[in-house]
Coordinates of C-alpha atoms and ligand atoms in Angstrom, one line a residue:
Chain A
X1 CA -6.9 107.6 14.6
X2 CA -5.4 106.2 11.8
X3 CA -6.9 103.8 9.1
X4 CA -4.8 101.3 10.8
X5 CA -5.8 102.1 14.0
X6 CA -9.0 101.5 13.3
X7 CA -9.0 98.4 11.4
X8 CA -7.4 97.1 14.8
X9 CA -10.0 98.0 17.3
X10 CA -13.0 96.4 14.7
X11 CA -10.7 93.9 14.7
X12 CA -10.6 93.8 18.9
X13 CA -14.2 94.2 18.9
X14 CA -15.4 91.8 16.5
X15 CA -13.0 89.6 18.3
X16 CA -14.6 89.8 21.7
X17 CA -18.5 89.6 20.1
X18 CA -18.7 85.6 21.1
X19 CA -17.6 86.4 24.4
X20 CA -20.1 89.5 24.5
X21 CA -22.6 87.8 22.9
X22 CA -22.7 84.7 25.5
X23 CA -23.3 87.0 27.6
X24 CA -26.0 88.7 26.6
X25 CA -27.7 85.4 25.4
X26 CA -27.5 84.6 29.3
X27 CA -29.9 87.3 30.0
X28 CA -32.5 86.5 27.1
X29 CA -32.1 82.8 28.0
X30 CA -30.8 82.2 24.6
X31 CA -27.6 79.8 25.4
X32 CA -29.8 76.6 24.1
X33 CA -31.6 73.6 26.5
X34 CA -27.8 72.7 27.3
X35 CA -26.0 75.9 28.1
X36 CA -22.4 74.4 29.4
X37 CA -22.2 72.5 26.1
X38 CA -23.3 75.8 24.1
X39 CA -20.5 78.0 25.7
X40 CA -17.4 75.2 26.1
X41 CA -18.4 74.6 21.8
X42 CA -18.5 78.7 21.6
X43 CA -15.3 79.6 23.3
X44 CA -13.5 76.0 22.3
X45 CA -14.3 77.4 18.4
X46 CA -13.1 81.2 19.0
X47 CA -9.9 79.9 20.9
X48 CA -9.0 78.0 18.1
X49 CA -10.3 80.2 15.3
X50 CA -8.4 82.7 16.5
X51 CA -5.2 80.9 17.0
X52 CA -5.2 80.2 13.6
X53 CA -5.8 84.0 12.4
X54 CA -2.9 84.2 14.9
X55 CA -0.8 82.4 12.6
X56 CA -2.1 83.9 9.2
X57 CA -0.8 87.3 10.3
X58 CA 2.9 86.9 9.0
X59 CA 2.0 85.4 5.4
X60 CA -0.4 88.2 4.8
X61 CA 2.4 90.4 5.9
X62 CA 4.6 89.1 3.2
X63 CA 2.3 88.8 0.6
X64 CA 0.9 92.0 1.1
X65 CA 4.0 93.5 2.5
X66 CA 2.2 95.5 5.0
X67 CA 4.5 96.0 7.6
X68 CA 2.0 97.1 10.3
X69 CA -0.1 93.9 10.3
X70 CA 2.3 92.9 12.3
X71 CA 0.7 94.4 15.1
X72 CA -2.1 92.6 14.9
X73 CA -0.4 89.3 16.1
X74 CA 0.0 89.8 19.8
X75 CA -3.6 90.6 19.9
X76 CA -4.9 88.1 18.2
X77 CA -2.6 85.7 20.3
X78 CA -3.6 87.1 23.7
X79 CA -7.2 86.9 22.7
X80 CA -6.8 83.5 21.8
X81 CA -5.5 82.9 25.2
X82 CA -8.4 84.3 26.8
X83 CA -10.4 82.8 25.4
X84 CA -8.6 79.0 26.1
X85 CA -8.9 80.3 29.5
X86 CA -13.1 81.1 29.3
X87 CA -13.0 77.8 27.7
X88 CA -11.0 75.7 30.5
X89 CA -13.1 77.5 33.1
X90 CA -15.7 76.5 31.6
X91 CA -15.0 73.1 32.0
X92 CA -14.1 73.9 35.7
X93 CA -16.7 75.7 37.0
X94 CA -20.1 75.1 34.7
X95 CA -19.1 71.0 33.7
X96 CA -17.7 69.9 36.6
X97 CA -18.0 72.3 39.3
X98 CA -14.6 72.0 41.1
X99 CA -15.0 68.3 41.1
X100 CA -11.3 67.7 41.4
X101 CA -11.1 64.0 41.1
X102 CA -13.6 63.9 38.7
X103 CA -11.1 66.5 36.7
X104 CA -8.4 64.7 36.9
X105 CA -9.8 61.0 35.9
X106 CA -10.9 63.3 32.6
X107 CA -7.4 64.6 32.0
X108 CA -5.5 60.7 32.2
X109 CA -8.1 58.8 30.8
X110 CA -9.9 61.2 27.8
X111 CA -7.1 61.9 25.0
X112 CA -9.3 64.4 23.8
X113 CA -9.2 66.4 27.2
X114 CA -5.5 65.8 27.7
X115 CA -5.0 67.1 24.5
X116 CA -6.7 70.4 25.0
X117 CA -5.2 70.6 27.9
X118 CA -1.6 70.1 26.6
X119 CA -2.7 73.2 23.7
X120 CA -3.6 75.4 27.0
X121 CA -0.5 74.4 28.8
X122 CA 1.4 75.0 25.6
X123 CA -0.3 78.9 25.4
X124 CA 0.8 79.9 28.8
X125 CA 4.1 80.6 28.0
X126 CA 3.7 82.3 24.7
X127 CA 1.1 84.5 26.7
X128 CA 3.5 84.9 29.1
X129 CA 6.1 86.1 27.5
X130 CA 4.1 88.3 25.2
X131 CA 5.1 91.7 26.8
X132 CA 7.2 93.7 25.3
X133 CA 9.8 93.9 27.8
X134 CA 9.7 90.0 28.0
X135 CA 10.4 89.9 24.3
X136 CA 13.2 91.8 25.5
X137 CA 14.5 89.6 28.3
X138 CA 14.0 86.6 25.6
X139 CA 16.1 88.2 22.8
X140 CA 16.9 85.2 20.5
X141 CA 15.2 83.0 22.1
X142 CA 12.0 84.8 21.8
X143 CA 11.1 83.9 18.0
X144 CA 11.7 79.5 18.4
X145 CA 10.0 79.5 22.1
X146 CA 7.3 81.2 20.3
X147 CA 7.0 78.2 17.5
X148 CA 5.2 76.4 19.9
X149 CA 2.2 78.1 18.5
X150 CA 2.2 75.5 15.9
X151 CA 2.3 72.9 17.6
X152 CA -0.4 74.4 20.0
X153 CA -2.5 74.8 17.1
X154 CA -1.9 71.4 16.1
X155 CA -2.8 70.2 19.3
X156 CA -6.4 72.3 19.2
X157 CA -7.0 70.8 15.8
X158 CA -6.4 67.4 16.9
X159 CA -8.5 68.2 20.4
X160 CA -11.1 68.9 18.2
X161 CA -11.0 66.1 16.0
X162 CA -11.4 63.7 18.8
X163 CA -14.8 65.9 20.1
X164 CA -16.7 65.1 17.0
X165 CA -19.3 62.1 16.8
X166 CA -19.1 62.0 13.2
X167 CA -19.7 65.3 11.4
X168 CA -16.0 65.6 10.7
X169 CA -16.0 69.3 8.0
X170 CA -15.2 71.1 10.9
X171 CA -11.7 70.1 12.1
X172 CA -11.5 69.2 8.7
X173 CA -11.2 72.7 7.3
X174 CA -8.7 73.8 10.3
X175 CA -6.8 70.6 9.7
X176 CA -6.3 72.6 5.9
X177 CA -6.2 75.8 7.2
X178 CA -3.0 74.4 9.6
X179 CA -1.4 72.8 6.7
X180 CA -1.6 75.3 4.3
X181 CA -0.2 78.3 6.6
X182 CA 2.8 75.8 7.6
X183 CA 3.0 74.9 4.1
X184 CA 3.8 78.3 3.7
X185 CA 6.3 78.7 6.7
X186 CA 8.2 75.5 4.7
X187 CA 8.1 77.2 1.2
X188 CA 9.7 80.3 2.6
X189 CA 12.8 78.2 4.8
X190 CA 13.0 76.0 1.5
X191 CA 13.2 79.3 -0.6
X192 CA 16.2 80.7 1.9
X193 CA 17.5 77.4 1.7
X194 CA 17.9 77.1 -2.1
X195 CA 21.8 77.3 -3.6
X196 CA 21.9 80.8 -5.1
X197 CA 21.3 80.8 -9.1
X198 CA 24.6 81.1 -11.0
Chain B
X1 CA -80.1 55.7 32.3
X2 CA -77.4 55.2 29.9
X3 CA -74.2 57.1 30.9
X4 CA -72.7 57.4 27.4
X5 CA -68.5 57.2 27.5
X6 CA -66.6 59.7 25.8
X7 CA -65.5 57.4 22.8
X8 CA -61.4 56.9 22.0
X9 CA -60.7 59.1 19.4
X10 CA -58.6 57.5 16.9
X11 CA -55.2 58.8 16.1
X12 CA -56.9 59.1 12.3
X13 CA -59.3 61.1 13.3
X14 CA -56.4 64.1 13.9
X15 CA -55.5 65.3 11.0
X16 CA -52.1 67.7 11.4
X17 CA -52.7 71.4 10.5
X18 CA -51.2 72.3 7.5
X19 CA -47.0 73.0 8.2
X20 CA -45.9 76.4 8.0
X21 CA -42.5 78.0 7.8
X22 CA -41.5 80.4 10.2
X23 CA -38.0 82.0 10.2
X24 CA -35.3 81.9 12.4
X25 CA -37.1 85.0 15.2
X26 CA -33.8 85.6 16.6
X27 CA -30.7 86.8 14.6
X28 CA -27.5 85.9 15.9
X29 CA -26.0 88.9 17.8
X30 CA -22.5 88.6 16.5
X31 CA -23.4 88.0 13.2
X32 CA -24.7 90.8 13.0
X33 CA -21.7 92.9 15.2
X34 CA -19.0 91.2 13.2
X35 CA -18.4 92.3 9.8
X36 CA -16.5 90.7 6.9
X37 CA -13.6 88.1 7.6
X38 CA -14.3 89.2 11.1
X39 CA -17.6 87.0 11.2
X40 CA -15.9 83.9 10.9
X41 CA -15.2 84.7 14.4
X42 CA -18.8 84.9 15.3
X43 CA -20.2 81.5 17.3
X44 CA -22.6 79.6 15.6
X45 CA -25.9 78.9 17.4
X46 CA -28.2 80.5 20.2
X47 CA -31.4 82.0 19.2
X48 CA -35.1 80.5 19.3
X49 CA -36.4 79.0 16.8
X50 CA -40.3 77.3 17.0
X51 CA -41.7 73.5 16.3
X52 CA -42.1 72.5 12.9
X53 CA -45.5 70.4 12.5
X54 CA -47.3 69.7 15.9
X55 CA -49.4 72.1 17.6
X56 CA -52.2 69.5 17.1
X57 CA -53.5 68.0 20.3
X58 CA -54.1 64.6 20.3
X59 CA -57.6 64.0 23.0
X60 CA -58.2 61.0 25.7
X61 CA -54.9 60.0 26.2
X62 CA -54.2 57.2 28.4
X63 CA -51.9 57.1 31.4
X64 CA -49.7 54.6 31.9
X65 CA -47.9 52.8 34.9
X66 CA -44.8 53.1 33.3
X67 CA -44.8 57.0 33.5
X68 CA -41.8 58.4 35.6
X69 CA -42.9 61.1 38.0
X70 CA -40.0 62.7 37.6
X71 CA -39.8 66.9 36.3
X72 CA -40.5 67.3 32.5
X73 CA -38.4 69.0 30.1
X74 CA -40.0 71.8 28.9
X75 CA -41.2 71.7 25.3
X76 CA -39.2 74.0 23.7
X77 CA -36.0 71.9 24.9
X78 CA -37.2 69.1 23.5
X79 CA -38.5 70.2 20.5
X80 CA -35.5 72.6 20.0
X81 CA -32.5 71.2 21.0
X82 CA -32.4 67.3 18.7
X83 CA -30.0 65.0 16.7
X84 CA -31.6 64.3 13.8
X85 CA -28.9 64.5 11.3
X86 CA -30.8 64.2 8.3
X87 CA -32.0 67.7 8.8
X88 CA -28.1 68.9 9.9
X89 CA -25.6 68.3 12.6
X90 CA -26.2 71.3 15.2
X91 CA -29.0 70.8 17.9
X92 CA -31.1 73.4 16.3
X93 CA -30.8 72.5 12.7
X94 CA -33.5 69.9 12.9
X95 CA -36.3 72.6 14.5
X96 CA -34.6 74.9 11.4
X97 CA -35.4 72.8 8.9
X98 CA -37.6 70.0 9.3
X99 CA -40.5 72.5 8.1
X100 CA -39.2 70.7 5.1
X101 CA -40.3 67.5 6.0
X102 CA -43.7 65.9 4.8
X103 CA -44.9 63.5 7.2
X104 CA -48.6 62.8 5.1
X105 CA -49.3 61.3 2.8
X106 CA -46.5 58.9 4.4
X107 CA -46.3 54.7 3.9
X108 CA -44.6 52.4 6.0
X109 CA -43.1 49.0 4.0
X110 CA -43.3 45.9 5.9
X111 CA -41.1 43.4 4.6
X112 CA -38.7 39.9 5.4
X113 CA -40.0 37.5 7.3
X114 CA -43.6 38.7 7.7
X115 CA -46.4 36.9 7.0
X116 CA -47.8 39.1 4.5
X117 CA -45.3 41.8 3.3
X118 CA -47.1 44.7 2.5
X119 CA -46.6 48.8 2.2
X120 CA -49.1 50.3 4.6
X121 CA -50.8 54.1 5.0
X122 CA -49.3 55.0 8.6
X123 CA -53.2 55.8 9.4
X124 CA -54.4 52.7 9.0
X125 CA -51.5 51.1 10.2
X126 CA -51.8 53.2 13.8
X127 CA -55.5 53.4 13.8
X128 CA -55.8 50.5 15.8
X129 CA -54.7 51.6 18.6
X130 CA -55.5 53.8 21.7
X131 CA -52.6 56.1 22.4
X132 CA -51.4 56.2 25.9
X133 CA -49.2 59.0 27.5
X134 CA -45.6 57.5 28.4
X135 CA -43.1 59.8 30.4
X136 CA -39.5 58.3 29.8
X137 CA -36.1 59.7 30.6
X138 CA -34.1 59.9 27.7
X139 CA -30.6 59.3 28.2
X140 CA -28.4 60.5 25.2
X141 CA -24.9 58.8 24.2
X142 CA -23.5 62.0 24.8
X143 CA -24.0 62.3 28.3
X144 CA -27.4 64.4 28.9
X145 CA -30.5 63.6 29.2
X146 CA -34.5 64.7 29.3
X147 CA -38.1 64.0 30.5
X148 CA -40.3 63.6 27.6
X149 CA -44.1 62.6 27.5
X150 CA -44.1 60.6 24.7
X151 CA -47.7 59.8 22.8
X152 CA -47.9 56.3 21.1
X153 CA -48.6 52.5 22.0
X154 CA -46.4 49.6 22.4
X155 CA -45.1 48.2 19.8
X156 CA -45.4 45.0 20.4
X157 CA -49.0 45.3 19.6
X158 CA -47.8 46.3 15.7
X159 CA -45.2 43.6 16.1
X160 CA -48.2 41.0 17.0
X161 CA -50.7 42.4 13.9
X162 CA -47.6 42.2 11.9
X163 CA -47.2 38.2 12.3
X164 CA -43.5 37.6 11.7
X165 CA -42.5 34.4 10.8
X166 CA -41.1 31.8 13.7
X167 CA -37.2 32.6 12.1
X168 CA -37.4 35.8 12.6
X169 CA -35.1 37.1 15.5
X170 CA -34.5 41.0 15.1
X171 CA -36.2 43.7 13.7
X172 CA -34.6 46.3 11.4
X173 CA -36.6 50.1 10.9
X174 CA -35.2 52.2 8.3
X175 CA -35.8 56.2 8.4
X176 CA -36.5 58.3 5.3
X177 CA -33.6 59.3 3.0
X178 CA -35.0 61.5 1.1
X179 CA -32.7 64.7 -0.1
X180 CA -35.5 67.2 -1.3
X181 CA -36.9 67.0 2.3
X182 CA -33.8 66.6 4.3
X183 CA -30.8 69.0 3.7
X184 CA -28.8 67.3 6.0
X185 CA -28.1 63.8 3.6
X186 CA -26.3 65.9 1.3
X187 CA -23.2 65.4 3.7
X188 CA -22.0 61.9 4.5
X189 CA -22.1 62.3 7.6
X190 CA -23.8 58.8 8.3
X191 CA -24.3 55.9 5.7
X192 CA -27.9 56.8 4.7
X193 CA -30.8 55.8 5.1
X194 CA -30.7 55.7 8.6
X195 CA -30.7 52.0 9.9
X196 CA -31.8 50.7 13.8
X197 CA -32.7 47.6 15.2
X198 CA -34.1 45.3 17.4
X199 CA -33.9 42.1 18.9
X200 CA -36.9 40.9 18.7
X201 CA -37.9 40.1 22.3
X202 CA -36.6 43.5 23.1
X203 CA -38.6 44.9 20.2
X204 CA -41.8 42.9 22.6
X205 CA -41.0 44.6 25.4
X206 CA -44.0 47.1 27.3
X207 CA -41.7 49.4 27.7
X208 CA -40.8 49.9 23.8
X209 CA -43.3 52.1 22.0
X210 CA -43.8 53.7 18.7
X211 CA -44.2 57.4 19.4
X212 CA -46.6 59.5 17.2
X213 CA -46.9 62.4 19.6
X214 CA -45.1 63.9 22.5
X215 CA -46.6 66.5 24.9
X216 CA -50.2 65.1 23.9
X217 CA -49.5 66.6 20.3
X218 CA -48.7 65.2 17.2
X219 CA -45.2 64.5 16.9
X220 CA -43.1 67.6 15.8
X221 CA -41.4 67.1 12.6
X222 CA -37.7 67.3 14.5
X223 CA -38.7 64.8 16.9
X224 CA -39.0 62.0 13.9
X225 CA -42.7 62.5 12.6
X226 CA -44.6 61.1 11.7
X227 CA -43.7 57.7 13.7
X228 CA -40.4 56.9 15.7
X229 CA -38.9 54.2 17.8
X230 CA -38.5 54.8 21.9
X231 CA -36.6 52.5 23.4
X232 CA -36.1 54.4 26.9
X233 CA -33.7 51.6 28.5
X234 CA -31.5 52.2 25.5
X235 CA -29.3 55.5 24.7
X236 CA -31.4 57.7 22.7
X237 CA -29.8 57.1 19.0
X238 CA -31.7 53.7 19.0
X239 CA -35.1 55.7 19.1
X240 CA -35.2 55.3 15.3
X241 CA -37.4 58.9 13.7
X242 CA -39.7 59.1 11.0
X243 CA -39.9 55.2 9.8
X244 CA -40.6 54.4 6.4
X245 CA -39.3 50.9 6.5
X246 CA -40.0 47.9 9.4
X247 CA -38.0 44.7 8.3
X248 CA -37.8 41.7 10.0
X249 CA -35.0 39.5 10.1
X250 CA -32.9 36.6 10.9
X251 CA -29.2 38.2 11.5
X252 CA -28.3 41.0 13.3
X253 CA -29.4 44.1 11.7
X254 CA -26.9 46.7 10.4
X255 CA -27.2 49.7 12.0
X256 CA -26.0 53.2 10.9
X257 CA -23.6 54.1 14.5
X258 CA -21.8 50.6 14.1
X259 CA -21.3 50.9 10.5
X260 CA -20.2 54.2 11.1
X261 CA -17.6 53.3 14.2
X262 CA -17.9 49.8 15.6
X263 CA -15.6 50.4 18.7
X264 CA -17.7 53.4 19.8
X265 CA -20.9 52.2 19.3
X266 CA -22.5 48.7 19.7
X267 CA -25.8 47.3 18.7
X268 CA -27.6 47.2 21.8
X269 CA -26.1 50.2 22.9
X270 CA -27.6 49.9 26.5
X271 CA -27.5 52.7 28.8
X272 CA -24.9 51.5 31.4
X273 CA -22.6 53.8 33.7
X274 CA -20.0 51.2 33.9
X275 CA -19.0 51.0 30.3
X276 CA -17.3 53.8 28.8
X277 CA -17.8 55.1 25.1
X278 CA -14.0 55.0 24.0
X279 CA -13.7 58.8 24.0
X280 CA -16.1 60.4 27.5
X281 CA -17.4 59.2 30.3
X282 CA -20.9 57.3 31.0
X283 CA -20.8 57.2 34.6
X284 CA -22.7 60.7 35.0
X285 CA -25.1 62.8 32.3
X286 CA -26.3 66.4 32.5
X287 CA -30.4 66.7 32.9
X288 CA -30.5 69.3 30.5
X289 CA -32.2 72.2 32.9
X290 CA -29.9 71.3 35.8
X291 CA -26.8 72.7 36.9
X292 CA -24.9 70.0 38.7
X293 CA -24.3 66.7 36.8
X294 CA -26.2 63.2 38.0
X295 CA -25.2 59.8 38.3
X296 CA -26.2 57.4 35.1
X297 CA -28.7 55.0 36.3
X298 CA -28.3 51.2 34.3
X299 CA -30.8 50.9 32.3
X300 CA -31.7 54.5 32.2
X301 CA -33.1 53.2 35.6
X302 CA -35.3 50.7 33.3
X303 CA -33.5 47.7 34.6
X304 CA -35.8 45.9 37.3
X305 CA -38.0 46.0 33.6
X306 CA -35.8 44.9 31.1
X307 CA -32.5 43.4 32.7
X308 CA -34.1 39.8 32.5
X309 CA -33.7 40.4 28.4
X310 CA -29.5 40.2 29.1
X311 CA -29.1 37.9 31.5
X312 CA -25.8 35.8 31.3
X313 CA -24.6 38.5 28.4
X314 CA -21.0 40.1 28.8
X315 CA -22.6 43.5 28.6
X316 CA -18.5 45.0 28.5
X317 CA -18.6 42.8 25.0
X318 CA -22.2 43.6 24.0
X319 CA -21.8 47.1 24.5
Ligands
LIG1 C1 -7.9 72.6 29.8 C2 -8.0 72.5 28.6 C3 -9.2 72.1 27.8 C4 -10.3 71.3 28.2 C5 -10.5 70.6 29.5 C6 -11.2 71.3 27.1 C7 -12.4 70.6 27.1 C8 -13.3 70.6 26.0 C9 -14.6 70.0 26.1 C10 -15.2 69.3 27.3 C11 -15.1 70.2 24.9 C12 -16.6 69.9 24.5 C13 -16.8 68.5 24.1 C14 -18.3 68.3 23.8 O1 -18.9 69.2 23.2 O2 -18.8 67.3 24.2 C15 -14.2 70.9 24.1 C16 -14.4 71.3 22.8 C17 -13.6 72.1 22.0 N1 -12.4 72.6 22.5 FE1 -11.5 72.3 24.2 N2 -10.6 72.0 26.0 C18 -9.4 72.5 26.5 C19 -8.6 73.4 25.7 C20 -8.9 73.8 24.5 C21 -8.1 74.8 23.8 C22 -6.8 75.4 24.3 C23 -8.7 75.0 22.6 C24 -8.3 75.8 21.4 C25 -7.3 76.6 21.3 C26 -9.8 74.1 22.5 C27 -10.7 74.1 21.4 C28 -11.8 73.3 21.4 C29 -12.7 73.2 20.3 C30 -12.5 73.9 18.9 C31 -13.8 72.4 20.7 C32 -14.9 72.0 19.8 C33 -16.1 72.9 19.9 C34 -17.2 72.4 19.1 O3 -17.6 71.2 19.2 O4 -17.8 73.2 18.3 N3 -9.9 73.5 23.7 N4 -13.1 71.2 24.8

C-alpha cells in the first residue's frame, strides 16, 4: 500500500472510532445516566466535525499542493453523511420512538430542529450524487450543486448554536473554523478576479 | 424499666472523611484509537468516574410524608451525571472535578433584612436540626428528570431562627465563586457568583429543604456540598448548590439564568408542561433510566402542595 494509502484508511478508521466506540460503550454501560442525549451530542459533533474537515480538504490541497488529498474529500463527505443519518435516527428511533406527530410539531415549531433538518436535507443530494459515474452525469453542474456544502455547514453551525444553554465555545470555534475556510474560498475568486499587473 | 431511645445524632456529630482524588478509571476509547488531528474526531464523554466527598453515612434519618414512592435513580446517575457549571459544562465535569472543592471549614453570611446579620459556621448553623429523608423528583429545564433521596430539613425552620425583618419579601442564596476550587468560573459561561431566589412564602413552604446529604450520605461535592437549595416543584436550576451567602430582601432577587437570558428563563421558573422554554418542548421529560419519554406533571406533580402560592398569577407571564 502506499504511504497514501495508508494515511487514508487511519484516516477511515479514526473516522468511524465515535461510531465504534458508542458501541462498545453500550456493552460496558458506559453511554452516561442519559444515553439518547450522550449519542444524538456524539454523532451531532462527528457529523459536523467532519463536514468541516470536508471542506478543509481543498485549501490544504493548494497550500500544500498535494494533489492526492483530494481523495480524501468524498470520504470525508460520505462519512459525514452517515453519520447525519446515525444522528437523525437517533432522534427517530431512541428520542421519540416513531412518534410521528410528536416529530413533526418538533420540526415547525423548534428552529433549532428545523434547522438540522434543513443541513440533512441539504446532504442528501451531495451524497447522492457523490458516485463517480454521477459526477459524470452532472458534468458542469457537478462542482456549484456541490456548494451547497457551505451552506449545509452553515446550517449545522447555526443548528448547533441554537442547542447550547449558554456555554457558547463550541459553536463558537466552528463558527471560525466556517469563516476562515470560506474566507479562503473568497481570497482565491478575489485573486482570479484581480486585473492582471501591467 | 427505662427503655433508653437511640438519641438523634446531630448532623455535627458526622464529620466527612477526608476527600480524595481518584482519576478518571475509564480512558476514552477513541482517544485512545484516534491519533493526531484525527482525535479531534473523537466524542467527548462516556467513562465512569466516582463521587467526590460523600461516602459518609449520615444515621437516624427521618422519613417524611412528603417522600414519593416512586423508583430511585441510582446513585451513580445522580452523583455522575450534574450541572454544576462552576466545576465545567459537560455532565461529568462536576464528578471530575469537584474533588477540588472544600466544603469545611465552610461559613454561610446571613445578611439584608435580618434581624441580626451575622456569618455563621454551617455546623452550627445546621446542628439544630434533625435531618429527615425526602424523596423528590427532579425535573430538569432540559427535559429529564430523576428520583433523588435527598437528606436535609425544611428550610423554613432556618428561615424562622433567621428572623427576617417584616419588609422582607424574597430571599436571595449566593453559591461560591471561588476560582482555585472551581475550574469551571474561569469561562463566563454564567455571570458569577451564582445567584437564586426565593419568594419568601415559597422559600416557607414544607416542601422546600436545604439538602446536606442525599442517599443518607453527606452530600457529594458535585451535588452542591456542603448545603444546597431543593425546591422540587421548581425546575432543578433553582436548587441553588454549595451556599455561602443567604440574603434577604425587598425586590426581586437577580438571578444568574435571567440575567443570563430573560426570555428563556424566568424567576420562578415553575415546572409547567404548558409553557414552552423558547427553544424545546416542556410538555414531556426523559426519566433518566427509561426508554420511552413521560408526560411533564405541573408542578413536578407538587401542585395540590404548592399551587395555592400562585393563585390568580398569569403563570404564561410569570414563567
Ligand atoms: C433531521 C435532522 C436533525 C435533527 C432532528 C437533529 C436534532 C438534534 C438534537 C435533538 C440535538 C440535541 C439537543 C440536545 O442535546 O438537547 C442535536 C444536537 C446537535 N446536532 Fe443535530 N439534528 C439534525 C441534523 C443535524 C446535522 C445534519 C448535523 C451536522 C451535520 C447536526 C449537528 C448537531 C450538533 C453539532 C449538535 C450538538 C451536539 C452537542 O450538544 O454536543 N444535526 N441535534
Amino acid at each position: 500500500m502506499t504511504r497514501f494509502g495508508l494515511f487514508r484508511w487511519s484516516v477511515l478508521a479514526a473516522a468511524l472510532t465515535p461510531a465504534a466506540s458508542l458501541v462498545y460503550w453500550t456493552f460496558t454501560g458506559d453511554l452516561t445516566a442519559n444515553p439518547v442525549d450522550f449519542i444524538t451530542d456524539t454523532t451531532g459533533t462527528t457529523a459536523l466535525s467532519l463536514l468541516v474537515f470536508t471542506l478543509t480538504v481543498t485549501p490544504l490541497r493548494r497550500v500544500t499542493s498535494r494533489n492526492e488529498l483530494i481523495r480524501l474529500r468524498r470520504m470525508l463527505g460520505l462519512l459525514a453523511f452517515f453519520y447525519a443519518c446515525l444522528h437523525m435516527l437517533t432522534w427517530i428511533v431512541l428520542d421519540w420512538f416513531f412518534d410521528v406527530a410528536s416529530m413533526a410539531a418538533d420540526v415547525t415549531e423548534r428552529p433549532y430542529i428545523m434547522m438540522g433538518m434543513a443541513t440533512f436535507l441539504l446532504l442528501v443530494p451531495l451524497a447522492a450524487t457523490s458516485t463517480t459515474a454521477m459526477i459524470r452525469r452532472l458534468g458542469r453542474r457537478w462542482q456549484p450543486l456541490h456548494r451547497l456544502v457551505y451552506v449545509a455547514a452553515a446550517t449545522a453551525v447555526i443548528h448547533f448554536w441554537w442547542v447550547v444553554k449558554a456555554d457558547f465555545r463550541q459553536p463558537r470555534l466552528w463558527a471560525v473554523a466556517l469563516c476562515v475556510l470560506f474566507g479562503f474560498r473568497v481570497w482565491w475568486v478575489l485573486q482570479a478576479h484581480a486585473p492582471a499587473r501591467a | 424499666m427505662v427503655i433508653r431511645k437511640a438519641p438523634d445524632i446531630r448532623y455535627s456529630e458526622v464529620t466527612p472523611k477526608a476527600l480524595y482524588v481518584r482519576r478518571r478509571e475509564f480512558i476514552q476509547a477513541a482517544a485512545v484509537a484516534a491519533a493526531g488531528a484525527a482525535a479531534a474526531l473523537s466524542p467527548v464523554g462516556g467513562g465512569r468516574v466516582h463521587a467526590q466527598g460523600g461516602g459518609v453515612k449520615l444515621p437516624n434519618l427521618r422519613k417524611s410524608q412528603f417522600s414519593t414512592t416512586e423508583k430511585l435513580n441510582s446513585y451513580e446517575d445522580v452523583t455522575g451525571y450534574n450541572n454544576f457549571y462552576e466545576f465545567g459544562t459537560d455532565k461529568d465535569d462536576p464528578k471530575r472535578n469537584a474533588n477540588r472543592l472544600v466544603p469545611r471549614p465552610w461559613t454561610i453570611r446571613v445578611e439584608g433584612l435580618v434581624k441580626t446579620p451575622a456569618t455563621y459556621d454551617i455546623d452550627s448553623l445546621v446542628k439544630p436540626y434533625a435531618l429527615e429523608e425526602r424523596i423528590y423528583r427532579l425535573r430538569c429545564v432540559e427535559a429529564w428528570s430523576m428520583v433523588i433521596p435527598w437528606i436535609g430539613f425544611p428550610l423554613a425552620d432556618l428561615v424562622k431562627r433567621l428572623e427576617p425583618l417584616p419588609s422582607a419579601r424574597f430571599i436571595e442564596f449566593t453559591t461560591l465563586a471561588d476560582l482555585k476550587q472551581m475550574p469551571g468560573i474561569r469561562v463566563p459561561v454564567l455571570d458569577w457568583p451564582y445567584v437564586e431566589g426565593l419568594r419568601l412564602d415559597e422559600a416557607m413552604h414544607p416542601l422546600a429543604i436545604l439538602a446536606v446529604g442525599l442517599y443518607g450520605e453527606v452530600l457529594p461535592n458535585q451535588n452542591g456540598a456542603p448545603i444546597r437549595l431543593v425546591v422540587p416543584w421548581k425546575y432543578g436550576f433553582k436548587g441553588i448548590k454549595s451556599i455561602v451567602r443567604i440574603r434577604f430582601t425587598d425586590t426581586q432577587p437577580r438571578t444568574s439564568w435571567p440575567v443570563a437570558n430573560a426570555r428563556e428563563y424566568g424567576f420562578y421558573s415553575n415546572v409547567n408542561p404548558t409553557v414552552d422554554h423558547p427553544r424545546w418542548s416542556q410538555a414531556t421529560e426523559r426519566r433518566l433510566g427509561e426508554f420511552f419519554r413521560r408526560k411533564t406533571l405541573m408542578f413536578n406533580g407538587y401542585g395540590d402542595q404548592v399551587a395555592q402560592l400562585y393563585a390568580g398569577m398569569d403563570l404564561r407571564r410569570n414563567y
